[in-house]
Amino acid sequence: MRALFINNTLLVIHRPANISLLELTVFEGCRDKPEVLIWYFCLQFINLFLGIPANVMVLWLIRRSKGDSSTSDIFILHLAVLDTFFCLIPPLEFTNLMYLTTDSTWYVLRFFYGVKDSSPLFLSCICMDRYMAVRHPITFTELKDRKHRSVCAAVVWLITLAYAIAKCVGNIPNFEKAFTVMILAAFAFMVFCNVSILWALRQSGPGRDDMHPVKKRAFKMVLIILAIIVFNYFPPVALFPFQEYFTPGVFRCYIHYIAFGFMDISSSIQPVLYLSKGKLALPTCTCCRCCPATGEMQVST
């Protein structure tokens, strides 16, 4: 049998007696279950043709508005770089899964997969930044310079590269558990930050029963952002901890590609939402800050 690592999962492909080991591709191993694999490739090519230009546009907009950028833009910029990098792989991935069985291409693909696996870390940094702006505005104001954010971004990149290299090596026992722990922790943290922001925005001002129109718009936007986070990251969170309950064939050809299909399409959804709604729109938490003169909460874009 031949062991192949795809994303965070060890896939074991058993060789039929009449087929050479080197002739068996992933698509042939899932020949009786091709619909999910085809669906996965459709999402990956959406990333190629939509995700790359959208992320490049995000990078250009952030670069152009450097003098008037938000505190989270440094994380958004690095996330766009990461997603652009990941969106380059569909041609190689398609060729490899459909036609090739060479080990060299798997090394390259596992590195790309490792980079994408770590993208929730940058999203968590963005959510933390916006959470502090809403729930702890005084502390946020004191830490508004970008030095510590650059340090955080550098640390995330070090973790990302170390994780991707370890995945590329591909022979670390139980390495898939590292992804499960990381995605569970990041998902819980992002949901906590967004729910906290929604709770803060939901509070009415003194003597008013209705939410301020600006807060109402921000509330709706954060609600959309929370829905997108759940859409992209809940499938792997819900499915991968229970991998042992699925048969190897079902997990290899169905569960694996369903979960990562939803997660990978975030490389296109996030920049498109950013471009359509402005800086408020990436999967983060809408900023609010305390007005020094009145002490009231103000929505910040």
PDB file of C-alpha atoms in Angstrom:
ATOM      1  CA  MET A   1       0.000   0.000   0.000  1.00  0.00           C
ATOM      2  CA  ARG A   2       1.004   3.596  -0.523  1.00  0.00           C
ATOM      3  CA  ALA A   3       0.674   6.283   2.125  1.00  0.00           C
ATOM      4  CA  LEU A   4      -0.133   9.781   0.890  1.00  0.00           C
ATOM      5  CA  PHE A   5      -0.513  12.870   3.048  1.00  0.00           C
ATOM      6  CA  ILE A   6      -3.142  15.308   1.790  1.00  0.00           C
ATOM      7  CA  ASN A   7      -3.668  18.447   3.869  1.00  0.00           C
ATOM      8  CA  ASN A   8      -3.646  17.201   7.450  1.00  0.00           C
ATOM      9  CA  THR A   9      -4.800  13.657   6.783  1.00  0.00           C
ATOM     10  CA  LEU A  10      -2.880  10.443   6.238  1.00  0.00           C
ATOM     11  CA  LEU A  11      -4.526   8.755   3.307  1.00  0.00           C
ATOM     12  CA  VAL A  12      -3.745   5.085   2.855  1.00  0.00           C
ATOM     13  CA  ILE A  13      -4.381   3.843  -0.653  1.00  0.00           C
ATOM     14  CA  HIS A  14      -4.506   0.060  -1.009  1.00  0.00           C
ATOM     15  CA  ARG A  15      -3.158  -1.293  -4.272  1.00  0.00           C
ATOM     16  CA  PRO A  16      -5.408  -3.720  -6.129  1.00  0.00           C
ATOM     17  CA  ALA A  17      -3.609  -6.888  -7.202  1.00  0.00           C
ATOM     18  CA  ASN A  18      -3.837  -6.035 -10.912  1.00  0.00           C
ATOM     19  CA  ILE A  19      -2.746  -2.395 -10.698  1.00  0.00           C
ATOM     20  CA  SER A  20       0.788  -1.153 -10.345  1.00  0.00           C
ATOM     21  CA  LEU A  21       1.515   0.980  -7.281  1.00  0.00           C
ATOM     22  CA  LEU A  22       2.751   3.867  -9.369  1.00  0.00           C
ATOM     23  CA  GLU A  23      -0.349   3.814 -11.595  1.00  0.00           C
ATOM     24  CA  LEU A  24      -2.865   4.448  -8.824  1.00  0.00           C
ATOM     25  CA  THR A  25      -3.804   8.113  -8.406  1.00  0.00           C
ATOM     26  CA  VAL A  26      -6.039   9.690  -5.770  1.00  0.00           C
ATOM     27  CA  PHE A  27      -8.828  10.100  -8.301  1.00  0.00           C
ATOM     28  CA  GLU A  28      -8.593   6.407  -9.221  1.00  0.00           C
ATOM     29  CA  GLY A  29      -8.721   5.520  -5.530  1.00  0.00           C
ATOM     30  CA  CYS A  30     -11.997   7.467  -5.268  1.00  0.00           C
ATOM     31  CA  ARG A  31     -13.348   6.481  -8.675  1.00  0.00           C
ATOM     32  CA  ASP A  32     -16.616   5.212  -7.177  1.00  0.00           C
ATOM     33  CA  LYS A  33     -17.097   8.504  -5.282  1.00  0.00           C
ATOM     34  CA  PRO A  34     -16.046  11.228  -7.761  1.00  0.00           C
ATOM     35  CA  GLU A  35     -18.728  13.857  -7.078  1.00  0.00           C
ATOM     36  CA  VAL A  36     -17.143  15.337  -3.948  1.00  0.00           C
ATOM     37  CA  LEU A  37     -13.704  15.422  -5.555  1.00  0.00           C
ATOM     38  CA  ILE A  38     -15.143  17.243  -8.583  1.00  0.00           C
ATOM     39  CA  TRP A  39     -16.907  19.693  -6.238  1.00  0.00           C
ATOM     40  CA  TYR A  40     -13.613  20.268  -4.415  1.00  0.00           C
ATOM     41  CA  PHE A  41     -11.779  21.034  -7.669  1.00  0.00           C
ATOM     42  CA  CYS A  42     -14.500  23.538  -8.637  1.00  0.00           C
ATOM     43  CA  LEU A  43     -13.901  25.415  -5.383  1.00  0.00           C
ATOM     44  CA  GLN A  44     -10.142  25.329  -5.885  1.00  0.00           C
ATOM     45  CA  PHE A  45     -10.391  26.813  -9.370  1.00  0.00           C
ATOM     46  CA  ILE A  46     -12.689  29.527  -7.996  1.00  0.00           C
ATOM     47  CA  ASN A  47      -9.771  30.365  -5.714  1.00  0.00           C
ATOM     48  CA  LEU A  48      -7.451  30.457  -8.719  1.00  0.00           C
ATOM     49  CA  PHE A  49      -9.560  32.754 -10.902  1.00  0.00           C
ATOM     50  CA  LEU A  50     -11.289  34.824  -8.202  1.00  0.00           C
ATOM     51  CA  GLY A  51      -9.130  34.543  -5.098  1.00  0.00           C
ATOM     52  CA  ILE A  52      -5.848  35.669  -6.658  1.00  0.00           C
ATOM     53  CA  PRO A  53      -7.127  38.935  -8.211  1.00  0.00           C
ATOM     54  CA  ALA A  54      -9.265  39.677  -5.137  1.00  0.00           C
ATOM     55  CA  ASN A  55      -6.350  39.231  -2.741  1.00  0.00           C
ATOM     56  CA  VAL A  56      -4.019  41.240  -4.984  1.00  0.00           C
ATOM     57  CA  MET A  57      -6.613  44.035  -4.997  1.00  0.00           C
ATOM     58  CA  VAL A  58      -6.746  43.917  -1.187  1.00  0.00           C
ATOM     59  CA  LEU A  59      -2.968  44.223  -1.042  1.00  0.00           C
ATOM     60  CA  TRP A  60      -3.056  47.166  -3.450  1.00  0.00           C
ATOM     61  CA  LEU A  61      -5.795  48.964  -1.487  1.00  0.00           C
ATOM     62  CA  ILE A  62      -3.971  48.540   1.810  1.00  0.00           C
ATOM     63  CA  ARG A  63      -0.744  49.737   0.238  1.00  0.00           C
ATOM     64  CA  ARG A  64      -2.477  52.763  -1.306  1.00  0.00           C
ATOM     65  CA  SER A  65      -4.196  53.750   1.954  1.00  0.00           C
ATOM     66  CA  LYS A  66      -1.131  53.180   4.087  1.00  0.00           C
ATOM     67  CA  GLY A  67      -1.398  56.611   5.686  1.00  0.00           C
ATOM     68  CA  ASP A  68      -5.047  56.083   6.659  1.00  0.00           C
ATOM     69  CA  SER A  69      -5.147  52.377   7.420  1.00  0.00           C
ATOM     70  CA  SER A  70      -6.757  50.670  10.391  1.00  0.00           C
ATOM     71  CA  THR A  71      -4.789  48.984  13.165  1.00  0.00           C
ATOM     72  CA  SER A  72      -5.741  45.523  11.852  1.00  0.00           C
ATOM     73  CA  ASP A  73      -4.558  46.173   8.308  1.00  0.00           C
ATOM     74  CA  ILE A  74      -1.151  44.664   9.016  1.00  0.00           C
ATOM     75  CA  PHE A  75      -2.832  41.306   9.785  1.00  0.00           C
ATOM     76  CA  ILE A  76      -5.193  41.665   6.821  1.00  0.00           C
ATOM     77  CA  LEU A  77      -2.199  42.310   4.552  1.00  0.00           C
ATOM     78  CA  HIS A  78      -0.362  39.190   5.746  1.00  0.00           C
ATOM     79  CA  LEU A  79      -3.539  37.121   5.436  1.00  0.00           C
ATOM     80  CA  ALA A  80      -3.957  38.320   1.839  1.00  0.00           C
ATOM     81  CA  VAL A  81      -0.358  37.350   1.076  1.00  0.00           C
ATOM     82  CA  LEU A  82      -0.940  33.893   2.566  1.00  0.00           C
ATOM     83  CA  ASP A  83      -4.181  33.385   0.623  1.00  0.00           C
ATOM     84  CA  THR A  84      -2.596  34.560  -2.634  1.00  0.00           C
ATOM     85  CA  PHE A  85       0.175  32.041  -2.114  1.00  0.00           C
ATOM     86  CA  PHE A  86      -2.325  29.231  -1.495  1.00  0.00           C
ATOM     87  CA  CYS A  87      -4.512  30.147  -4.484  1.00  0.00           C
ATOM     88  CA  LEU A  88      -1.615  29.314  -6.826  1.00  0.00           C
ATOM     89  CA  ILE A  89      -1.824  25.553  -6.289  1.00  0.00           C
ATOM     90  CA  PRO A  90      -4.995  24.353  -8.166  1.00  0.00           C
ATOM     91  CA  PRO A  91      -3.209  23.486 -11.476  1.00  0.00           C
ATOM     92  CA  LEU A  92      -0.519  21.472  -9.693  1.00  0.00           C
ATOM     93  CA  GLU A  93      -3.052  19.908  -7.330  1.00  0.00           C
ATOM     94  CA  PHE A  94      -5.393  18.921 -10.163  1.00  0.00           C
ATOM     95  CA  THR A  95      -2.564  17.383 -12.180  1.00  0.00           C
ATOM     96  CA  ASN A  96      -1.239  15.501  -9.181  1.00  0.00           C
ATOM     97  CA  LEU A  97      -4.535  14.078  -7.925  1.00  0.00           C
ATOM     98  CA  MET A  98      -5.731  13.131 -11.399  1.00  0.00           C
ATOM     99  CA  TYR A  99      -2.605  11.927 -13.217  1.00  0.00           C
ATOM    100  CA  LEU A 100       0.528  11.785 -11.059  1.00  0.00           C
ATOM    101  CA  THR A 101       1.761   9.739  -8.130  1.00  0.00           C
ATOM    102  CA  THR A 102       5.247  11.223  -7.763  1.00  0.00           C
ATOM    103  CA  ASP A 103       6.494  12.031  -4.285  1.00  0.00           C
ATOM    104  CA  SER A 104       8.059  15.362  -5.308  1.00  0.00           C
ATOM    105  CA  THR A 105       4.701  16.972  -6.076  1.00  0.00           C
ATOM    106  CA  TRP A 106       3.303  15.781  -2.749  1.00  0.00           C
ATOM    107  CA  TYR A 107       6.126  17.568  -0.921  1.00  0.00           C
ATOM    108  CA  VAL A 108       5.204  20.838  -2.639  1.00  0.00           C
ATOM    109  CA  LEU A 109       1.462  20.390  -2.086  1.00  0.00           C
ATOM    110  CA  ARG A 110       1.863  19.484   1.582  1.00  0.00           C
ATOM    111  CA  PHE A 111       3.819  22.698   2.111  1.00  0.00           C
ATOM    112  CA  PHE A 112       1.030  24.742   0.488  1.00  0.00           C
ATOM    113  CA  TYR A 113      -1.569  22.894   2.559  1.00  0.00           C
ATOM    114  CA  GLY A 114       0.392  23.624   5.719  1.00  0.00           C
ATOM    115  CA  VAL A 115       0.428  27.338   4.908  1.00  0.00           C
ATOM    116  CA  LYS A 116      -3.345  27.365   4.413  1.00  0.00           C
ATOM    117  CA  ASP A 117      -3.949  25.337   7.570  1.00  0.00           C
ATOM    118  CA  SER A 118      -2.392  28.183   9.556  1.00  0.00           C
ATOM    119  CA  SER A 119      -4.550  30.982   8.109  1.00  0.00           C
ATOM    120  CA  PRO A 120      -6.942  30.932  11.124  1.00  0.00           C
ATOM    121  CA  LEU A 121      -4.042  32.239  13.207  1.00  0.00           C
ATOM    122  CA  PHE A 122      -4.053  35.558  11.313  1.00  0.00           C
ATOM    123  CA  LEU A 123      -7.850  35.692  11.545  1.00  0.00           C
ATOM    124  CA  SER A 124      -7.538  35.197  15.295  1.00  0.00           C
ATOM    125  CA  CYS A 125      -5.078  38.102  15.488  1.00  0.00           C
ATOM    126  CA  ILE A 126      -7.542  40.328  13.617  1.00  0.00           C
ATOM    127  CA  CYS A 127     -10.381  39.319  15.909  1.00  0.00           C
ATOM    128  CA  MET A 128      -8.264  39.935  18.995  1.00  0.00           C
ATOM    129  CA  ASP A 129      -7.386  43.409  17.718  1.00  0.00           C
ATOM    130  CA  ARG A 130     -11.037  44.300  17.129  1.00  0.00           C
ATOM    131  CA  TYR A 131     -12.168  42.654  20.374  1.00  0.00           C
ATOM    132  CA  MET A 132      -9.767  44.840  22.332  1.00  0.00           C
ATOM    133  CA  ALA A 133     -11.043  47.911  20.477  1.00  0.00           C
ATOM    134  CA  VAL A 134     -14.629  47.163  21.504  1.00  0.00           C
ATOM    135  CA  ARG A 135     -14.415  45.615  24.954  1.00  0.00           C
ATOM    136  CA  HIS A 136     -11.243  47.282  26.252  1.00  0.00           C
ATOM    137  CA  PRO A 137     -11.015  50.633  24.405  1.00  0.00           C
ATOM    138  CA  ILE A 138      -8.664  52.313  26.887  1.00  0.00           C
ATOM    139  CA  THR A 139      -6.124  49.494  26.668  1.00  0.00           C
ATOM    140  CA  PHE A 140      -6.576  49.443  22.903  1.00  0.00           C
ATOM    141  CA  THR A 141      -5.814  53.153  22.668  1.00  0.00           C
ATOM    142  CA  GLU A 142      -2.651  52.705  24.722  1.00  0.00           C
ATOM    143  CA  LEU A 143      -1.503  49.863  22.429  1.00  0.00           C
ATOM    144  CA  LYS A 144      -2.517  51.473  19.165  1.00  0.00           C
ATOM    145  CA  ASP A 145       1.021  51.695  17.756  1.00  0.00           C
ATOM    146  CA  ARG A 146       1.914  48.939  15.284  1.00  0.00           C
ATOM    147  CA  LYS A 147       5.114  47.590  16.789  1.00  0.00           C
ATOM    148  CA  HIS A 148       3.521  44.775  18.747  1.00  0.00           C
ATOM    149  CA  ARG A 149       1.320  43.882  15.752  1.00  0.00           C
ATOM    150  CA  SER A 150       4.397  43.469  13.566  1.00  0.00           C
ATOM    151  CA  VAL A 151       5.889  41.192  16.203  1.00  0.00           C
ATOM    152  CA  CYS A 152       2.661  39.157  16.341  1.00  0.00           C
ATOM    153  CA  ALA A 153       2.629  38.857  12.543  1.00  0.00           C
ATOM    154  CA  ALA A 154       6.260  37.682  12.551  1.00  0.00           C
ATOM    155  CA  VAL A 155       5.502  35.076  15.222  1.00  0.00           C
ATOM    156  CA  VAL A 156       2.506  33.793  13.241  1.00  0.00           C
ATOM    157  CA  TRP A 157       4.653  33.475  10.111  1.00  0.00           C
ATOM    158  CA  LEU A 158       7.296  31.537  12.053  1.00  0.00           C
ATOM    159  CA  ILE A 159       4.609  29.162  13.345  1.00  0.00           C
ATOM    160  CA  THR A 160       3.123  28.890   9.848  1.00  0.00           C
ATOM    161  CA  LEU A 161       6.434  28.062   8.170  1.00  0.00           C
ATOM    162  CA  ALA A 162       7.430  25.603  10.904  1.00  0.00           C
ATOM    163  CA  TYR A 163       4.066  23.874  10.625  1.00  0.00           C
ATOM    164  CA  ALA A 164       4.207  23.786   6.808  1.00  0.00           C
ATOM    165  CA  ILE A 165       7.746  22.352   6.819  1.00  0.00           C
ATOM    166  CA  ALA A 166       6.735  19.713   9.363  1.00  0.00           C
ATOM    167  CA  LYS A 167       3.745  18.764   7.202  1.00  0.00           C
ATOM    168  CA  CYS A 168       5.992  18.689   4.135  1.00  0.00           C
ATOM    169  CA  VAL A 169       8.290  16.164   5.819  1.00  0.00           C
ATOM    170  CA  GLY A 170       5.197  14.023   6.303  1.00  0.00           C
ATOM    171  CA  ASN A 171       6.491  11.320   8.655  1.00  0.00           C
ATOM    172  CA  ILE A 172       5.735  12.809  12.080  1.00  0.00           C
ATOM    173  CA  PRO A 173       3.526  10.436  14.123  1.00  0.00           C
ATOM    174  CA  ASN A 174       0.035  11.770  14.903  1.00  0.00           C
ATOM    175  CA  PHE A 175       0.866  15.095  13.246  1.00  0.00           C
ATOM    176  CA  GLU A 176      -2.747  15.465  12.062  1.00  0.00           C
ATOM    177  CA  LYS A 177      -3.750  16.097  15.681  1.00  0.00           C
ATOM    178  CA  ALA A 178      -1.837  19.394  15.605  1.00  0.00           C
ATOM    179  CA  PHE A 179      -4.202  20.708  12.940  1.00  0.00           C
ATOM    180  CA  THR A 180      -7.266  19.486  14.847  1.00  0.00           C
ATOM    181  CA  VAL A 181      -6.156  21.285  17.999  1.00  0.00           C
ATOM    182  CA  MET A 182      -5.221  24.459  16.101  1.00  0.00           C
ATOM    183  CA  ILE A 183      -8.491  24.714  14.152  1.00  0.00           C
ATOM    184  CA  LEU A 184     -10.614  23.970  17.239  1.00  0.00           C
ATOM    185  CA  ALA A 185      -8.823  26.613  19.318  1.00  0.00           C
ATOM    186  CA  ALA A 186      -8.852  29.246  16.558  1.00  0.00           C
ATOM    187  CA  PHE A 187     -12.522  28.630  15.736  1.00  0.00           C
ATOM    188  CA  ALA A 188     -13.598  28.895  19.394  1.00  0.00           C
ATOM    189  CA  PHE A 189     -11.561  32.080  19.818  1.00  0.00           C
ATOM    190  CA  MET A 190     -12.953  33.755  16.680  1.00  0.00           C
ATOM    191  CA  VAL A 191     -16.530  32.884  17.640  1.00  0.00           C
ATOM    192  CA  PHE A 192     -15.941  34.232  21.152  1.00  0.00           C
ATOM    193  CA  CYS A 193     -14.563  37.525  19.821  1.00  0.00           C
ATOM    194  CA  ASN A 194     -17.405  38.049  17.353  1.00  0.00           C
ATOM    195  CA  VAL A 195     -20.131  37.101  19.839  1.00  0.00           C
ATOM    196  CA  SER A 196     -18.595  39.509  22.353  1.00  0.00           C
ATOM    197  CA  ILE A 197     -18.645  42.278  19.739  1.00  0.00           C
ATOM    198  CA  LEU A 198     -22.276  41.523  18.897  1.00  0.00           C
ATOM    199  CA  TRP A 199     -23.169  41.690  22.580  1.00  0.00           C
ATOM    200  CA  ALA A 200     -21.405  45.045  22.969  1.00  0.00           C
ATOM    201  CA  LEU A 201     -23.042  46.521  19.871  1.00  0.00           C
ATOM    202  CA  ARG A 202     -26.447  45.248  20.964  1.00  0.00           C
ATOM    203  CA  GLN A 203     -26.398  47.362  24.092  1.00  0.00           C
ATOM    204  CA  SER A 204     -28.480  50.536  23.707  1.00  0.00           C
ATOM    205  CA  GLY A 205     -27.223  53.933  24.754  1.00  0.00           C
ATOM    206  CA  PRO A 206     -28.492  55.699  27.908  1.00  0.00           C
ATOM    207  CA  GLY A 207     -32.155  56.622  27.682  1.00  0.00           C
ATOM    208  CA  ARG A 208     -32.628  54.940  24.295  1.00  0.00           C
ATOM    209  CA  ASP A 209     -34.483  51.736  23.509  1.00  0.00           C
ATOM    210  CA  ASP A 210     -33.351  51.405  19.907  1.00  0.00           C
ATOM    211  CA  MET A 211     -29.866  50.685  18.630  1.00  0.00           C
ATOM    212  CA  HIS A 212     -28.062  53.603  17.014  1.00  0.00           C
ATOM    213  CA  PRO A 213     -28.212  53.301  13.182  1.00  0.00           C
ATOM    214  CA  VAL A 214     -24.416  53.150  12.899  1.00  0.00           C
ATOM    215  CA  LYS A 215     -24.276  50.437  15.530  1.00  0.00           C
ATOM    216  CA  LYS A 216     -27.099  48.616  13.761  1.00  0.00           C
ATOM    217  CA  ARG A 217     -25.119  48.554  10.510  1.00  0.00           C
ATOM    218  CA  ALA A 218     -22.043  47.370  12.367  1.00  0.00           C
ATOM    219  CA  PHE A 219     -24.107  44.710  14.149  1.00  0.00           C
ATOM    220  CA  LYS A 220     -25.413  43.348  10.850  1.00  0.00           C
ATOM    221  CA  MET A 221     -21.923  43.304   9.381  1.00  0.00           C
ATOM    222  CA  VAL A 222     -20.439  41.414  12.335  1.00  0.00           C
ATOM    223  CA  LEU A 223     -23.346  38.977  12.167  1.00  0.00           C
ATOM    224  CA  ILE A 224     -22.517  38.326   8.492  1.00  0.00           C
ATOM    225  CA  ILE A 225     -18.849  37.925   9.395  1.00  0.00           C
ATOM    226  CA  LEU A 226     -19.698  35.426  12.128  1.00  0.00           C
ATOM    227  CA  ALA A 227     -21.873  33.457   9.696  1.00  0.00           C
ATOM    228  CA  ILE A 228     -18.997  33.312   7.180  1.00  0.00           C
ATOM    229  CA  ILE A 229     -16.553  32.124   9.844  1.00  0.00           C
ATOM    230  CA  VAL A 230     -18.965  29.354  10.820  1.00  0.00           C
ATOM    231  CA  PHE A 231     -19.542  28.473   7.143  1.00  0.00           C
ATOM    232  CA  ASN A 232     -15.814  28.203   6.389  1.00  0.00           C
ATOM    233  CA  TYR A 233     -14.467  26.618   9.554  1.00  0.00           C
ATOM    234  CA  PHE A 234     -17.274  24.689  11.235  1.00  0.00           C
ATOM    235  CA  PRO A 235     -17.092  21.664   8.846  1.00  0.00           C
ATOM    236  CA  PRO A 236     -13.468  20.755   9.734  1.00  0.00           C
ATOM    237  CA  VAL A 237     -14.148  21.576  13.385  1.00  0.00           C
ATOM    238  CA  ALA A 238     -17.194  19.302  13.414  1.00  0.00           C
ATOM    239  CA  LEU A 239     -15.778  16.441  11.325  1.00  0.00           C
ATOM    240  CA  PHE A 240     -12.066  15.957  11.950  1.00  0.00           C
ATOM    241  CA  PRO A 241     -12.234  15.212  15.696  1.00  0.00           C
ATOM    242  CA  PHE A 242     -14.448  12.228  14.775  1.00  0.00           C
ATOM    243  CA  GLN A 243     -12.239  10.850  12.009  1.00  0.00           C
ATOM    244  CA  GLU A 244     -11.993   7.437  13.635  1.00  0.00           C
ATOM    245  CA  TYR A 245     -15.760   6.951  13.365  1.00  0.00           C
ATOM    246  CA  PHE A 246     -15.662   7.020   9.551  1.00  0.00           C
ATOM    247  CA  THR A 247     -14.446   4.205   7.347  1.00  0.00           C
ATOM    248  CA  PRO A 248     -11.120   4.975   5.596  1.00  0.00           C
ATOM    249  CA  GLY A 249     -12.793   5.124   2.172  1.00  0.00           C
ATOM    250  CA  VAL A 250     -15.548   7.485   3.274  1.00  0.00           C
ATOM    251  CA  PHE A 251     -13.134   9.774   5.075  1.00  0.00           C
ATOM    252  CA  ARG A 252     -10.607   9.757   2.225  1.00  0.00           C
ATOM    253  CA  CYS A 253     -13.064  10.455  -0.584  1.00  0.00           C
ATOM    254  CA  TYR A 254     -15.873  12.373   1.137  1.00  0.00           C
ATOM    255  CA  ILE A 255     -15.195  13.881   4.558  1.00  0.00           C
ATOM    256  CA  HIS A 256     -11.679  15.111   3.789  1.00  0.00           C
ATOM    257  CA  TYR A 257     -12.631  17.048   0.663  1.00  0.00           C
ATOM    258  CA  ILE A 258     -15.918  18.359   2.060  1.00  0.00           C
ATOM    259  CA  ALA A 259     -14.216  19.832   5.127  1.00  0.00           C
ATOM    260  CA  PHE A 260     -11.241  21.337   3.313  1.00  0.00           C
ATOM    261  CA  GLY A 261     -13.400  22.550   0.437  1.00  0.00           C
ATOM    262  CA  PHE A 262     -15.346  24.790   2.812  1.00  0.00           C
ATOM    263  CA  MET A 263     -12.167  25.939   4.540  1.00  0.00           C
ATOM    264  CA  ASP A 264     -10.173  26.603   1.364  1.00  0.00           C
ATOM    265  CA  ILE A 265     -12.871  28.718  -0.318  1.00  0.00           C
ATOM    266  CA  SER A 266     -12.317  31.269   2.453  1.00  0.00           C
ATOM    267  CA  SER A 267      -9.328  32.421   0.369  1.00  0.00           C
ATOM    268  CA  SER A 268     -11.856  33.954  -2.044  1.00  0.00           C
ATOM    269  CA  ILE A 269     -14.741  34.840   0.282  1.00  0.00           C
ATOM    270  CA  GLN A 270     -12.663  36.923   2.683  1.00  0.00           C
ATOM    271  CA  PRO A 271     -11.071  39.328   0.165  1.00  0.00           C
ATOM    272  CA  VAL A 272     -14.328  39.669  -1.812  1.00  0.00           C
ATOM    273  CA  LEU A 273     -16.177  40.643   1.371  1.00  0.00           C
ATOM    274  CA  TYR A 274     -13.404  43.099   2.235  1.00  0.00           C
ATOM    275  CA  LEU A 275     -13.619  44.703  -1.199  1.00  0.00           C
ATOM    276  CA  SER A 276     -17.428  44.858  -1.221  1.00  0.00           C
ATOM    277  CA  LYS A 277     -17.844  46.398   2.209  1.00  0.00           C
ATOM    278  CA  GLY A 278     -14.536  48.122   2.912  1.00  0.00           C
ATOM    279  CA  LYS A 279     -12.229  47.643   5.877  1.00  0.00           C
ATOM    280  CA  LEU A 280     -15.144  46.583   8.039  1.00  0.00           C
ATOM    281  CA  ALA A 281     -15.728  43.476   6.034  1.00  0.00           C
ATOM    282  CA  LEU A 282     -12.939  40.969   6.510  1.00  0.00           C
ATOM    283  CA  PRO A 283     -13.815  38.162   8.983  1.00  0.00           C
ATOM    284  CA  THR A 284     -13.032  40.244  12.012  1.00  0.00           C
ATOM    285  CA  CYS A 285     -14.883  42.186  14.605  1.00  0.00           C
ATOM    286  CA  THR A 286     -16.131  45.699  13.904  1.00  0.00           C
ATOM    287  CA  CYS A 287     -14.250  48.336  15.834  1.00  0.00           C
ATOM    288  CA  CYS A 288     -15.731  50.534  18.492  1.00  0.00           C
ATOM    289  CA  ARG A 289     -13.833  52.919  20.664  1.00  0.00           C
ATOM    290  CA  CYS A 290     -14.449  55.195  23.564  1.00  0.00           C
ATOM    291  CA  CYS A 291     -14.874  58.859  22.760  1.00  0.00           C
ATOM    292  CA  PRO A 292     -12.488  60.796  25.035  1.00  0.00           C
ATOM    293  CA  ALA A 293     -14.843  63.743  25.327  1.00  0.00           C
ATOM    294  CA  THR A 294     -18.089  61.957  26.206  1.00  0.00           C
ATOM    295  CA  GLY A 295     -17.077  58.475  27.246  1.00  0.00           C
ATOM    296  CA  GLU A 296     -19.625  57.033  24.793  1.00  0.00           C
ATOM    297  CA  MET A 297     -18.890  54.200  22.480  1.00  0.00           C
ATOM    298  CA  GLN A 298     -18.318  55.171  18.852  1.00  0.00           C
ATOM    299  CA  VAL A 299     -18.244  52.836  15.892  1.00  0.00           C
ATOM    300  CA  SER A 300     -14.963  53.013  14.034  1.00  0.00           C
ATOM    301  CA  THR A 301     -14.454  51.838  10.465  1.00  0.00           C
TER     302      THR A 301
END
